[in-house]
Coordinates of C-alpha atoms and ligand atoms in Angstrom, one line a residue:
X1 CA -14.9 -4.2 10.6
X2 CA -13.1 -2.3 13.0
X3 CA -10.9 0.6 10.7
X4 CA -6.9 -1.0 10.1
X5 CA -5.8 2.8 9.6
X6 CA -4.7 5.3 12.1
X7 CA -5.9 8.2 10.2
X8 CA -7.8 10.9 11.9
X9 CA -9.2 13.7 9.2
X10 CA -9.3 13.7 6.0
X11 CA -9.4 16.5 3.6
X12 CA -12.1 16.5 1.1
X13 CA -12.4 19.1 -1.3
X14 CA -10.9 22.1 0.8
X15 CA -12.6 21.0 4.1
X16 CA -10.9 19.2 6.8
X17 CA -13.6 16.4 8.4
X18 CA -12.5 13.7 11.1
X19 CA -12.3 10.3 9.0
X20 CA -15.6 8.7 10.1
X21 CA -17.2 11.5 8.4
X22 CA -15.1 11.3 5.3
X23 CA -18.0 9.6 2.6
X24 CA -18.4 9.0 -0.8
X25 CA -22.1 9.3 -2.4
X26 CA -23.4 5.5 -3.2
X27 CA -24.3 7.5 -6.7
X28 CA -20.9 9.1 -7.0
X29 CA -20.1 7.2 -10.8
X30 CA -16.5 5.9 -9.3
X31 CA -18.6 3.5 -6.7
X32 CA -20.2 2.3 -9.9
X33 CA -17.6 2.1 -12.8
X34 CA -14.2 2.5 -11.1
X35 CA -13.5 5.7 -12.6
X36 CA -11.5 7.7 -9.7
X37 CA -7.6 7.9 -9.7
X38 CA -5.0 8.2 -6.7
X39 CA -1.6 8.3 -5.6
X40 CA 0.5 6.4 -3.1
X41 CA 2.9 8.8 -1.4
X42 CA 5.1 9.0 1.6
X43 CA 6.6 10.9 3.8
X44 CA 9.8 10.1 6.0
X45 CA 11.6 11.5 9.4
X46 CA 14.6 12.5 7.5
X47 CA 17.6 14.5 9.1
X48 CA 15.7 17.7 8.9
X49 CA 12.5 16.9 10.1
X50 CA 9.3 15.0 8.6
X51 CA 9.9 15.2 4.4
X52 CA 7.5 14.0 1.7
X53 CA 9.5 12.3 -1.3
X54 CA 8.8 13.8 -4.8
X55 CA 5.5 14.8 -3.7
X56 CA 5.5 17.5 -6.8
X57 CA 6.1 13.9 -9.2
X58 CA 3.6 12.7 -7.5
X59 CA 1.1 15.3 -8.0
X60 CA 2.0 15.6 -11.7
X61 CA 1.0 11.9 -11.9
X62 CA -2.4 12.3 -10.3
X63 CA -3.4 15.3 -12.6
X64 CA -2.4 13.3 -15.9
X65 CA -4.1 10.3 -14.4
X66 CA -7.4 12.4 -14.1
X67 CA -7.1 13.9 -16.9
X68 CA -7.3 10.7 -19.0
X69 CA -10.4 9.8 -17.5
X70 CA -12.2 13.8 -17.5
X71 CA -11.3 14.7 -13.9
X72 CA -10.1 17.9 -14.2
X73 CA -9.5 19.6 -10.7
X74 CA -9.7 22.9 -9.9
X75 CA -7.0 22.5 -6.8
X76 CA -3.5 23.8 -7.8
X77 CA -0.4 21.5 -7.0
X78 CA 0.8 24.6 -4.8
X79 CA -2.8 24.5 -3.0
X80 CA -2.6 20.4 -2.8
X81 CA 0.5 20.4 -0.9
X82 CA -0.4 22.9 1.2
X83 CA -3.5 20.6 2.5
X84 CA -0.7 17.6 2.1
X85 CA 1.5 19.5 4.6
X86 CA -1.5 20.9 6.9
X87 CA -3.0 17.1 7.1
X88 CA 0.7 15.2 8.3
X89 CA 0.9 18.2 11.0
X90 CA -2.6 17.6 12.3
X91 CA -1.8 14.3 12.6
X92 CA 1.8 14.8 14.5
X93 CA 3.2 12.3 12.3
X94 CA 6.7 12.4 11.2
X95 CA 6.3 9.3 9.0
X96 CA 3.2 8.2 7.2
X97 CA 1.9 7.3 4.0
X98 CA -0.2 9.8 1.9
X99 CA -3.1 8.7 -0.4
X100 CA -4.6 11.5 -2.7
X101 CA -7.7 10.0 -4.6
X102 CA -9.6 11.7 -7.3
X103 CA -13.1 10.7 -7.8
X104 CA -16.2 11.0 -10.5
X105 CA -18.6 11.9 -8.3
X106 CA -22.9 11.9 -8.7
X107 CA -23.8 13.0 -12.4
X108 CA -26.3 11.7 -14.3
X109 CA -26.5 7.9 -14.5
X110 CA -25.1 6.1 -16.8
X111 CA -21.6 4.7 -18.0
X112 CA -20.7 8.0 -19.7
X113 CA -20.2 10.4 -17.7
X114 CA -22.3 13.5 -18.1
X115 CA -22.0 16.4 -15.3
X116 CA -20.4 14.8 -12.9
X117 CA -19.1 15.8 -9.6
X118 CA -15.4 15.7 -9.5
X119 CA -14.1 14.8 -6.0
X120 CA -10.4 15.3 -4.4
X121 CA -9.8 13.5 -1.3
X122 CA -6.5 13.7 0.8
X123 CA -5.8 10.9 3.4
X124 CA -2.6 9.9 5.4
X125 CA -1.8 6.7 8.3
X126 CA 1.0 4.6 9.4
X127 CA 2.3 2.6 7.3
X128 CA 5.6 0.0 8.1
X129 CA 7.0 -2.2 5.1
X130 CA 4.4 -2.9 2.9
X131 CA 5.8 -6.4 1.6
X132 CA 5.8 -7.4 5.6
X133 CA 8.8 -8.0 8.3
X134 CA 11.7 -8.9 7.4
X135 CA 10.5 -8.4 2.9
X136 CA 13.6 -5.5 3.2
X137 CA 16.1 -7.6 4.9
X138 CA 15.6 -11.0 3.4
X139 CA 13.5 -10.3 0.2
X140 CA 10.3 -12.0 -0.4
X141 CA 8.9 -15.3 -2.7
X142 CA 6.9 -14.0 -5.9
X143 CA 4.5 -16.0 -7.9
X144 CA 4.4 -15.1 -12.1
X145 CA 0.4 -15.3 -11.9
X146 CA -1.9 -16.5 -14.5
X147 CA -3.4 -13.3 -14.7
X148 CA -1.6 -10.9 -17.5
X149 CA -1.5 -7.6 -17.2
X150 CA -3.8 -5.3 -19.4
X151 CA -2.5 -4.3 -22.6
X152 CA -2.1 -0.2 -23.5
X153 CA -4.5 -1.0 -26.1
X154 CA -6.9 -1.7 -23.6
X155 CA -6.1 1.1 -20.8
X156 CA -3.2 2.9 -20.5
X157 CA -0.9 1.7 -18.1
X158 CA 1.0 4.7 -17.2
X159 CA -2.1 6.1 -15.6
X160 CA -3.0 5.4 -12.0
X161 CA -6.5 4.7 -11.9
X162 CA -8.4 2.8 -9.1
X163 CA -10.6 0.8 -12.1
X164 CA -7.1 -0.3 -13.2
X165 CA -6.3 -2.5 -10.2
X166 CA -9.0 -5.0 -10.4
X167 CA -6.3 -6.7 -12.0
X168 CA -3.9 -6.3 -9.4
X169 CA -6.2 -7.6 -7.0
X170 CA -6.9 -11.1 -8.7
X171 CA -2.7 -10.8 -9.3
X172 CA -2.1 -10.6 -5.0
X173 CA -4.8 -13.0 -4.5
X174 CA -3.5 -15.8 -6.5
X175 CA -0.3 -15.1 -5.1
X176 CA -1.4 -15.5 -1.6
X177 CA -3.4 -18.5 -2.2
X178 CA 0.0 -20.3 -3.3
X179 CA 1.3 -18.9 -0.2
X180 CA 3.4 -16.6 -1.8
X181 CA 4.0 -13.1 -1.0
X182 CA 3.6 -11.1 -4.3
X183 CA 2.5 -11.7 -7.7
X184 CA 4.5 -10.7 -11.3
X185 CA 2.5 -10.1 -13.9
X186 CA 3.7 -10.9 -17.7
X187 CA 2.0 -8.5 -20.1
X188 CA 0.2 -10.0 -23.3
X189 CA 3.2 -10.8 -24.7
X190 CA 4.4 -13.5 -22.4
X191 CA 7.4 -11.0 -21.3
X192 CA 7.8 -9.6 -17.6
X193 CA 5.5 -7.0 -17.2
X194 CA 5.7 -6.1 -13.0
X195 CA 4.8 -6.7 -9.5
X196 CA 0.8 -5.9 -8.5
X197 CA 2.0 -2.7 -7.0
X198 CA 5.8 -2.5 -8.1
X199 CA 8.1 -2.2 -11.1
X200 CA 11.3 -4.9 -11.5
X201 CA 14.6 -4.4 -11.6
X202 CA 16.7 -7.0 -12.5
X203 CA 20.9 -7.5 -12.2
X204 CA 22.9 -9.6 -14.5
X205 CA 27.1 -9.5 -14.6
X206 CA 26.6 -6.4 -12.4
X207 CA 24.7 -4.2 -14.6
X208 CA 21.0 -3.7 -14.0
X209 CA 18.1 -3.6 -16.4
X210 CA 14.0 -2.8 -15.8
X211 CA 11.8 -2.6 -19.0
X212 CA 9.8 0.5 -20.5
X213 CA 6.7 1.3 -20.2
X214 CA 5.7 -0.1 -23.6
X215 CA 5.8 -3.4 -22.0
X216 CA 2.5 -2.7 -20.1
X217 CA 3.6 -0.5 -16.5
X218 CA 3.3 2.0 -14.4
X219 CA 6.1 4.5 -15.1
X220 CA 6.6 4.6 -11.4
X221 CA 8.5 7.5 -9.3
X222 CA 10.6 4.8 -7.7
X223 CA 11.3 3.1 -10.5
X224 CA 12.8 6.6 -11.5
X225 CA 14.7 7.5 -8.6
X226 CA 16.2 4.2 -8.8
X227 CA 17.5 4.8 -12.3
X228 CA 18.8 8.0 -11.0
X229 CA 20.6 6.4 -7.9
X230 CA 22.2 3.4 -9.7
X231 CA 23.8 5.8 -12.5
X232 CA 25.0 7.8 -9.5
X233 CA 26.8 4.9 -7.6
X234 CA 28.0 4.0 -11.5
X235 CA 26.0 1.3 -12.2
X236 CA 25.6 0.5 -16.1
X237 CA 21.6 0.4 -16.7
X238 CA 19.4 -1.1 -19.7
X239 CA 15.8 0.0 -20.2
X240 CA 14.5 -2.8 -22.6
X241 CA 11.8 -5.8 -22.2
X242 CA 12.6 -8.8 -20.0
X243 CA 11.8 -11.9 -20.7
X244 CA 10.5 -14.5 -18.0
X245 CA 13.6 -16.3 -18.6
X246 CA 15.9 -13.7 -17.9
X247 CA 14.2 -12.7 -14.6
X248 CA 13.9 -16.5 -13.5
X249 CA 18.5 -16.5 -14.8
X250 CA 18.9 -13.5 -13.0
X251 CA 21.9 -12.8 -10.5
X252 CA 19.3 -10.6 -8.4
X253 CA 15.7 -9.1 -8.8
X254 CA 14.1 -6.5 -6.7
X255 CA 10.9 -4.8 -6.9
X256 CA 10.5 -0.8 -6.4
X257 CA 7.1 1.2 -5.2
X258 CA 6.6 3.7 -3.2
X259 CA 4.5 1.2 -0.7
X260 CA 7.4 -1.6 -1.4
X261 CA 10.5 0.7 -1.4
X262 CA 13.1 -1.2 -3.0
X263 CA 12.3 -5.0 -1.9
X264 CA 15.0 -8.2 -3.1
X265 CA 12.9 -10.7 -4.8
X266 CA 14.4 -13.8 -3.3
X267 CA 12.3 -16.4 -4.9
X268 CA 10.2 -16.5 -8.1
X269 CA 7.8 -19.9 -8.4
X270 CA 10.0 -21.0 -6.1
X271 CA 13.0 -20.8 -7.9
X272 CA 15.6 -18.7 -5.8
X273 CA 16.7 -15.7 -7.8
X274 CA 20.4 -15.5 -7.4
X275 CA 21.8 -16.9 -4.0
X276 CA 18.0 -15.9 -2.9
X277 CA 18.3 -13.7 -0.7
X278 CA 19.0 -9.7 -1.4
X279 CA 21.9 -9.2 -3.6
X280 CA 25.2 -7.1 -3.0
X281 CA 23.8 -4.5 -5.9
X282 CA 20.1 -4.6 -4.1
X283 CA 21.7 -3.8 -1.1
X284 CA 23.9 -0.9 -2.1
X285 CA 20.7 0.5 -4.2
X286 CA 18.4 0.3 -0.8
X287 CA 20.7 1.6 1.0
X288 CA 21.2 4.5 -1.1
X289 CA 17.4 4.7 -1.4
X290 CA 16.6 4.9 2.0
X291 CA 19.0 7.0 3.0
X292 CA 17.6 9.3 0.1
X293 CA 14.3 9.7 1.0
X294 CA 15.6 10.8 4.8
X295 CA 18.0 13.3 3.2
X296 CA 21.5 11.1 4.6
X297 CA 22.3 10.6 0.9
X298 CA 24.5 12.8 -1.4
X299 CA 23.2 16.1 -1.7
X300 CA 22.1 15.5 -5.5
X301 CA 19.2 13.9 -3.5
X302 CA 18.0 16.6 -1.1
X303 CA 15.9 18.1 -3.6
X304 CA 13.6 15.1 -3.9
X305 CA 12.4 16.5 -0.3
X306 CA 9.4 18.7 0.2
X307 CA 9.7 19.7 3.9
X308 CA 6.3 19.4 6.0
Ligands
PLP1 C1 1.1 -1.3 -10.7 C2 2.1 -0.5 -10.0 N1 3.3 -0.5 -10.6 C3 4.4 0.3 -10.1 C4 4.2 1.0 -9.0 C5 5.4 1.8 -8.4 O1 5.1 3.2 -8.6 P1 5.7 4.3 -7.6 O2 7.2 4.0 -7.6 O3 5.4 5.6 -8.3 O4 5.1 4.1 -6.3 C6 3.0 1.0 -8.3 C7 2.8 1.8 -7.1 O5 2.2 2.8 -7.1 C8 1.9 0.3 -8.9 O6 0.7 0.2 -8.3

């Protein structure tokens, strides 16, 4: 399989290797029991040059997420963006997406981890509109999946761990094989819990509403600059659980991620959300959004901007 991503080094524990030397031991324990943890990140050509959005959020997240699983990292925040910065330079790119991963490495064998290895990894590559052509414009057709999405009494949502997305994956795959383009999960409960790899928004009589975390999500960094953009443009805004009935009643939906940015959902089962397409209120929230993470939006934004 000939490699998809345009990245040229990677950055593995403090050392800087080109990517076909970038390995991971077959006896690292996170080959065997999924316990490593990442971030999605990116970084954006704004009006004063390349930017990485909320990177210090981001890095926040990744420590917590290691830390529930017994990855503690020697690296600094201050250290990891440095190599952040260093990598997007070698590269010359002025957009790209950035994937820190934290991995158990080789320890004894054995579920339980005893003296293990723990192994940082810092990658970056291209990467357009996740949710395909056209998904930001037009919005895209979701599928609520048969899969649910794991309880907190099983794992803890909140955390970003690679083990975790096994049941994402079954989530996009059914999705695709109906021929749509994303999946919703509904938590244990029945109620909406969010996309494989996004959170929901959703926009009744012109107020918006997305649900907390105790309904089984990831709190995502999106999802929270959202909340901060609509009460900024003066949008009234619910935290609360949605029910499947409410998304499918909906004036508008629209997922948010980091990957997805903030993507109408046009269609759920086939049902069109709305008029089904992307919604006046969608469209003013993008907007905002994406001028936001390229620093065209009201100063109150600028500081979501780590310069590279
Ligand atoms: C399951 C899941 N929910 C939500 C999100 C959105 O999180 P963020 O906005 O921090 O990218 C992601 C993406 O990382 C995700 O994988």
């Amino acid at each position: 399989m000939t490699r998809q991503v345009d990245s040229k080094y990677v950055w593995i524990d403090g050392e800087v290797v080109p990517t076909d030397q970038a390995s991971v031991s077959f006896f690292a324990h996170a080959v065997h029991y999924g316990t490593a943890v990442f971030e999605g990140i990116r970084c954006y050509d704004g009006t004063s040059g390349p930017a990485i959005f909320r990177l210090p959020e981001h890095l926040e997240r990744l420590r917590r997420s290691a830390g529930e699983y017994f990855m503690e990292y020697a690296w600094t925040d201050a250290q990891l963006t440095a190599a952040t910065t260093d990598l997007i330079r070698r590269h010359d790119m002025r957009e790209c997406y950035i994937r820190p991963l934290v991995l158990m490495g080789e320890g004894k064998m054995g579920v339980r981890p005893v003296d293990c290895d723990v192994n940082v990894y810092l990658a970056v590559w291209s990467w357009g509109a996740y949710l395909g052509a056209g998904a930001l414009e037009n919005g895209i057709s979701a599928k609520i999946v048969k899969q649910r999405k794991f309880s907190p009494r099983a794992l803890d949502p909140t955390v970003k761990a690679c083990g975790h997305y096994l049941n994402s994956v079954l989530a996009t795959k059914e999705a695709a094989a109906g021929g749509y383009d994303e999946g919703i999960l509904l938590n244990s409960d029945g109620r909406v819990a969010e996309g494989s790899g996004e959170n929901i928004f959703i926009v009744k009589d012109g107020e918006l509403k997305t649900n907390p975390a105790e309904e089984s999500l990831l709190l995502g960094i999106t999802r929270d600059s959202v909340m901060k953009i609509a009460d900024h443009l003066g949008y009234k805004l619910t935290i609360g659980p949605i029910e499947l009935e409410e998304l499918l009643g909906a004036d508008e939906a629209f997922f948010t991620g980091t990957a997805a940015e903030v993507t109408p959902i046009a269609k759920v089962d086939d049902e069109p959300i709305g008029s089904g397409g992307r919604g006046e209120i969608t469209e003013r929230v993008q907007t905002t959004y994406l001028d936001a993470v390229r620093g065209k939006a009201d100063a109150a934004f600028h500081g979501w901007l780590c310069p590279v």
